[in-house]
Coordinates of C-alpha atoms in Angstrom, one line a residue:
Chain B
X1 CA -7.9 -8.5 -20.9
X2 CA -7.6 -6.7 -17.3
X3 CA -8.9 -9.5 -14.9
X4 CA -12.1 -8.3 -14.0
X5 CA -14.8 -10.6 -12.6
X6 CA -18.2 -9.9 -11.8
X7 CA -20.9 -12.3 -9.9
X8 CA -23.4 -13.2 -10.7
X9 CA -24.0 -12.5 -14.2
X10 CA -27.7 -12.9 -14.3
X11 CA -30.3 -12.3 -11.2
X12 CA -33.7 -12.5 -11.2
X13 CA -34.9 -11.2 -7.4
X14 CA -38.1 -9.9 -5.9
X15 CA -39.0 -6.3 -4.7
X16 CA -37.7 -5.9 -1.3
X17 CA -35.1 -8.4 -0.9
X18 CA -31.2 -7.7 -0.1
X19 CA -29.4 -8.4 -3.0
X20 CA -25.3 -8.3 -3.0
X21 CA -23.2 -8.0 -6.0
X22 CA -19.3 -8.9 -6.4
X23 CA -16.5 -7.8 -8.4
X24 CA -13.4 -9.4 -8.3
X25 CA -10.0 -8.0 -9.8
X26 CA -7.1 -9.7 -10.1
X27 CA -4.4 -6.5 -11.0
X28 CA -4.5 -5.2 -7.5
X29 CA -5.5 -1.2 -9.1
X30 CA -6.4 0.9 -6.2
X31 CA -9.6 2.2 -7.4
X32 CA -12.5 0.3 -8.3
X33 CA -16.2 1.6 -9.4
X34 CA -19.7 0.0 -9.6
X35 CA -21.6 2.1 -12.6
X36 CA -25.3 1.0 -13.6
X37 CA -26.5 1.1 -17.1
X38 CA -29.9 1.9 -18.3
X39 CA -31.0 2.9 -21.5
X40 CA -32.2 6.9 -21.7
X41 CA -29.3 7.3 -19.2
X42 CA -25.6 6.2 -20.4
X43 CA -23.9 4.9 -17.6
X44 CA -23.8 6.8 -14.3
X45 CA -21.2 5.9 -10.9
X46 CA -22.7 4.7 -8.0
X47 CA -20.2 4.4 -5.9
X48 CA -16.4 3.8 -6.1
X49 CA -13.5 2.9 -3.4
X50 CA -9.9 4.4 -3.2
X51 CA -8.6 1.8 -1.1
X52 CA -9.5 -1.1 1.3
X53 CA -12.4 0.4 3.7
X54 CA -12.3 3.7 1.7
X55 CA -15.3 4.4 -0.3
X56 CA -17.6 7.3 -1.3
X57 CA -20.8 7.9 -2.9
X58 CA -21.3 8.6 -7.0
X59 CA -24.3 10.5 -8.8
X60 CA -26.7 7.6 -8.2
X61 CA -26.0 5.9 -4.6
X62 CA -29.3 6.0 -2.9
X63 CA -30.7 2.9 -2.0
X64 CA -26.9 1.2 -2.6
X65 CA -24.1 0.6 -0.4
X66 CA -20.9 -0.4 -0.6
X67 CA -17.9 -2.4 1.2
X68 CA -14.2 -3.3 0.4
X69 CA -12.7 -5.4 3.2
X70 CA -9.7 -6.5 0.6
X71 CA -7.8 -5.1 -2.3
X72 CA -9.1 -7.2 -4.9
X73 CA -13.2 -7.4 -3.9
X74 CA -15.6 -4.7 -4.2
X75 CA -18.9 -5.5 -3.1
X76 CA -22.3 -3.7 -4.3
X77 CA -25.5 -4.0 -2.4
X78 CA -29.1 -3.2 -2.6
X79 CA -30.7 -3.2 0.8
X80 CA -34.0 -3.2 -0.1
X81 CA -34.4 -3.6 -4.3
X82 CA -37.1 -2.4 -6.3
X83 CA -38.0 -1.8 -9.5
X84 CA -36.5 0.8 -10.3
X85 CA -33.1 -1.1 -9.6
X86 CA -33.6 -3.0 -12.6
X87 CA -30.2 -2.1 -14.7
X88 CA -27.0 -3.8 -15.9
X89 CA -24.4 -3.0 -13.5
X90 CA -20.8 -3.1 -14.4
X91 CA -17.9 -2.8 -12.3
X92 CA -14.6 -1.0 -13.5
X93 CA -10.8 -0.8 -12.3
X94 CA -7.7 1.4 -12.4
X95 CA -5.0 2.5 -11.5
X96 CA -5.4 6.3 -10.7
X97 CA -7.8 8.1 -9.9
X98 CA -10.2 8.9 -12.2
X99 CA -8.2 6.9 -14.1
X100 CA -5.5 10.0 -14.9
X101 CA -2.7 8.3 -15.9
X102 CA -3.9 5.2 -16.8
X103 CA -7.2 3.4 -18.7
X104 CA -10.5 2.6 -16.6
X105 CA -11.0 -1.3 -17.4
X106 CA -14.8 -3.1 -17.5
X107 CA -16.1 -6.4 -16.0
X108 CA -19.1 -8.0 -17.7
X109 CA -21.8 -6.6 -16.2
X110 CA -24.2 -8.4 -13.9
X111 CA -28.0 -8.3 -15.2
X112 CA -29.9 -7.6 -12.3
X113 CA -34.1 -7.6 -12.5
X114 CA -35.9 -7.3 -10.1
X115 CA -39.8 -8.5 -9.9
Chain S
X1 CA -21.7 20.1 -14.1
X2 CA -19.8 18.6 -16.7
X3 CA -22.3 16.8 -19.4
X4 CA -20.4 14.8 -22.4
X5 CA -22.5 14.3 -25.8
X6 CA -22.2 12.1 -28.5
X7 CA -23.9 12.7 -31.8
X8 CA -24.7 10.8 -33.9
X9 CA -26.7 8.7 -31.5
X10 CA -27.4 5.5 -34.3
X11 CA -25.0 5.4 -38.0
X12 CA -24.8 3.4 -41.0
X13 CA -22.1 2.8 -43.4
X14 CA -21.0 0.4 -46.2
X15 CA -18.1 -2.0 -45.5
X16 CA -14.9 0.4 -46.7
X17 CA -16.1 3.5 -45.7
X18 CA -13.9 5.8 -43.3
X19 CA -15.8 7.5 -40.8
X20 CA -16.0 9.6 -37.5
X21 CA -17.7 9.8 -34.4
X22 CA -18.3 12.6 -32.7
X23 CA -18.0 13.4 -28.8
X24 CA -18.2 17.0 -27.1
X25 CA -17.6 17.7 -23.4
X26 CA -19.0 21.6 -21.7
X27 CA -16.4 21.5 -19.3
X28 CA -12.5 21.2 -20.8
X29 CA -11.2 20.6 -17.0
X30 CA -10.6 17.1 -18.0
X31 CA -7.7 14.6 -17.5
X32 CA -8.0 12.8 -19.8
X33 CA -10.6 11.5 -22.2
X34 CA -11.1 7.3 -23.1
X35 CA -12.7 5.9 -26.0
X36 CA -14.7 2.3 -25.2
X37 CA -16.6 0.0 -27.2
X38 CA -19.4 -2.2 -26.3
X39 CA -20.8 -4.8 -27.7
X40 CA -24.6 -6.1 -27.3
X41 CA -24.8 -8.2 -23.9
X42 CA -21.3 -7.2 -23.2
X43 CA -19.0 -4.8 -21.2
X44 CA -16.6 -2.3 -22.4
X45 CA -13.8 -2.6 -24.1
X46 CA -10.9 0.1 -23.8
X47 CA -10.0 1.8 -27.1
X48 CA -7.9 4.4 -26.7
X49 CA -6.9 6.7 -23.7
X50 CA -5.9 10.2 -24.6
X51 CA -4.4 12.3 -21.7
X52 CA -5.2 15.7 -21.2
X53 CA -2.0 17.0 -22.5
X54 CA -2.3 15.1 -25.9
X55 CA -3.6 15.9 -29.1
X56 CA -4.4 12.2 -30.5
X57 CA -3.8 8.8 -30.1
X58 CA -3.7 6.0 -32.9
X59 CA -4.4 2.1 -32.5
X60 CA -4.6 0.1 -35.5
X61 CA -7.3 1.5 -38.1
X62 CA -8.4 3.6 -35.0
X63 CA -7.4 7.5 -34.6
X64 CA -8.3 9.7 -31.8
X65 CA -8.2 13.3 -31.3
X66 CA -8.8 15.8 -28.7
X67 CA -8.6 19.4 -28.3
X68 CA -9.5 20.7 -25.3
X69 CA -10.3 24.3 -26.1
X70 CA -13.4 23.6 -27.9
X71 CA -15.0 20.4 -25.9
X72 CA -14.1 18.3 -28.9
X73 CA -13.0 14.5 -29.5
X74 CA -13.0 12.4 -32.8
X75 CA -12.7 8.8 -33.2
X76 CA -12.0 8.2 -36.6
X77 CA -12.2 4.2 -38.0
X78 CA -10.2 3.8 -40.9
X79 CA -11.6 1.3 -44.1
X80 CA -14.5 0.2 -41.7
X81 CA -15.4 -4.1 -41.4
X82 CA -18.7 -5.6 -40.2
X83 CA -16.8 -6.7 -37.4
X84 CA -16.7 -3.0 -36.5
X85 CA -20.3 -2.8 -35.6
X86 CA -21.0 -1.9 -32.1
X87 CA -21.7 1.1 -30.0
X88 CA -18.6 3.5 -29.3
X89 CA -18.6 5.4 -26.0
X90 CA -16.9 8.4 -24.9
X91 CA -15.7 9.2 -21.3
X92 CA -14.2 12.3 -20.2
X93 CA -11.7 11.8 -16.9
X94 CA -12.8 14.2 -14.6
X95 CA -12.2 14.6 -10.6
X96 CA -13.1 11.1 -9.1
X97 CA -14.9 9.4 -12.2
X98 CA -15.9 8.9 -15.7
X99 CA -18.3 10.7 -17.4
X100 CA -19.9 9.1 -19.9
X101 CA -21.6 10.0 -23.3
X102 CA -24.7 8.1 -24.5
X103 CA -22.7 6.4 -27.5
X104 CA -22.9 5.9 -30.7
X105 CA -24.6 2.5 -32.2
X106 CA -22.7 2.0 -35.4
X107 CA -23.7 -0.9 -38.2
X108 CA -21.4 -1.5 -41.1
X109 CA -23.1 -3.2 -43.9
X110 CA -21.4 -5.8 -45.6

């Protein structure tokens, strides 16, 4: 298994706080992605990085941000989180973009509700 | 806009049965196209990756196939096992991301 790791696994928060969420790889790929899963919906990209510091939006990035300050951590944040935040979010790896060349690997997912 | 469907959404089979799943993609500018399975509660798991210059890929009981031309791919699951139940999700490769398909939520009876 690519070594993916996502934190925290579960979160229960309330509307309006700051929530952060981590993903952690351990294959040092390039590109990493934060997708949110909701039923109705499939999975749709928030954002994903191309390198340290180098990040852009996806189809669903309001309200999220993003930051890589090293290879191997990709942090997702909800400023403000509301209801409608309430998803499974996964993070995924690889190593080209779009993953052309190579396969896109999965964390866990972090279960995120918010309250 | 590329949109990627997967039909059937939900399917049913006895244990032995050989079956395929469908995807179809509108736009056939694709690099390649990935094949994932999740379980409930759990992330995906790469299947089989099928570049945009192949025709088909083959893992185990598994068999892939793409053509390009007509917005088609095919996972087909040899002798199917209970252990095969899941949902199977297609992703077509395209510009910066994934596109994903809805899935299909597959039970094999014993």
């Amino acid at each position: 298994d690519a070594g993916i790791t996502q934190s925290p696994r579960h979160k229960v928060t309330e509307t309006g706080t700051p929530v952060t969420l981590r993903c952690h790889q351990t294959e040092n790929h390039r590109y990493m992605y934060w997708y949110r899963q909701d039923p109705g919906h499939g999975l749709r990209l928030i954002h994903y990085s191309y390198g340290v510091k180098d990040t852009d939006k996806g189809e669903v990035s309001d309200g999220y941000s993003v930051s890589r300050s090293k290879t191997e951590d990709f942090l997702l944040t909800l400023e403000s989180a509301t209801s409608s935040q309430t998803s499974v979010y996964f993070c995924a790896i690889s190593e080209d973009r779009s993953a052309k060349n190579t396969e896109a690997f999965f964390g866990q997912g972090t279960r995120l509700t918010v309250v | 806009k590329q949109e990627v469907t997967q039909i059937p959404a939900a399917l049913s089979v006895p244990e032995g049965e050989n079956l395929v799943l469908n995807c179809s993609f509108t736009d056939s500018a694709i690099y390649n196209l990935q094949w994932f399975r999740q379980d409930p509660g759990k992330g995906l798991t790469s299947l089989l990756l099928i570049q945009s210059s192949q025709r088909e890929q083959t893992s185990g009981r598994l068999n892939a196939s793409l053509d390009k031309s007509s917005g088609r791919s095919t996972l087909y699951i040899a002798a199917s096992q209970p252990g095969d139940s899941a949902t199977y999700l297609c992703a077509v490769g395209s510009s910066y991301k994934l596109i994903f398909g809805s899935g299909t939520r597959l039970l094999v009876r014993p």
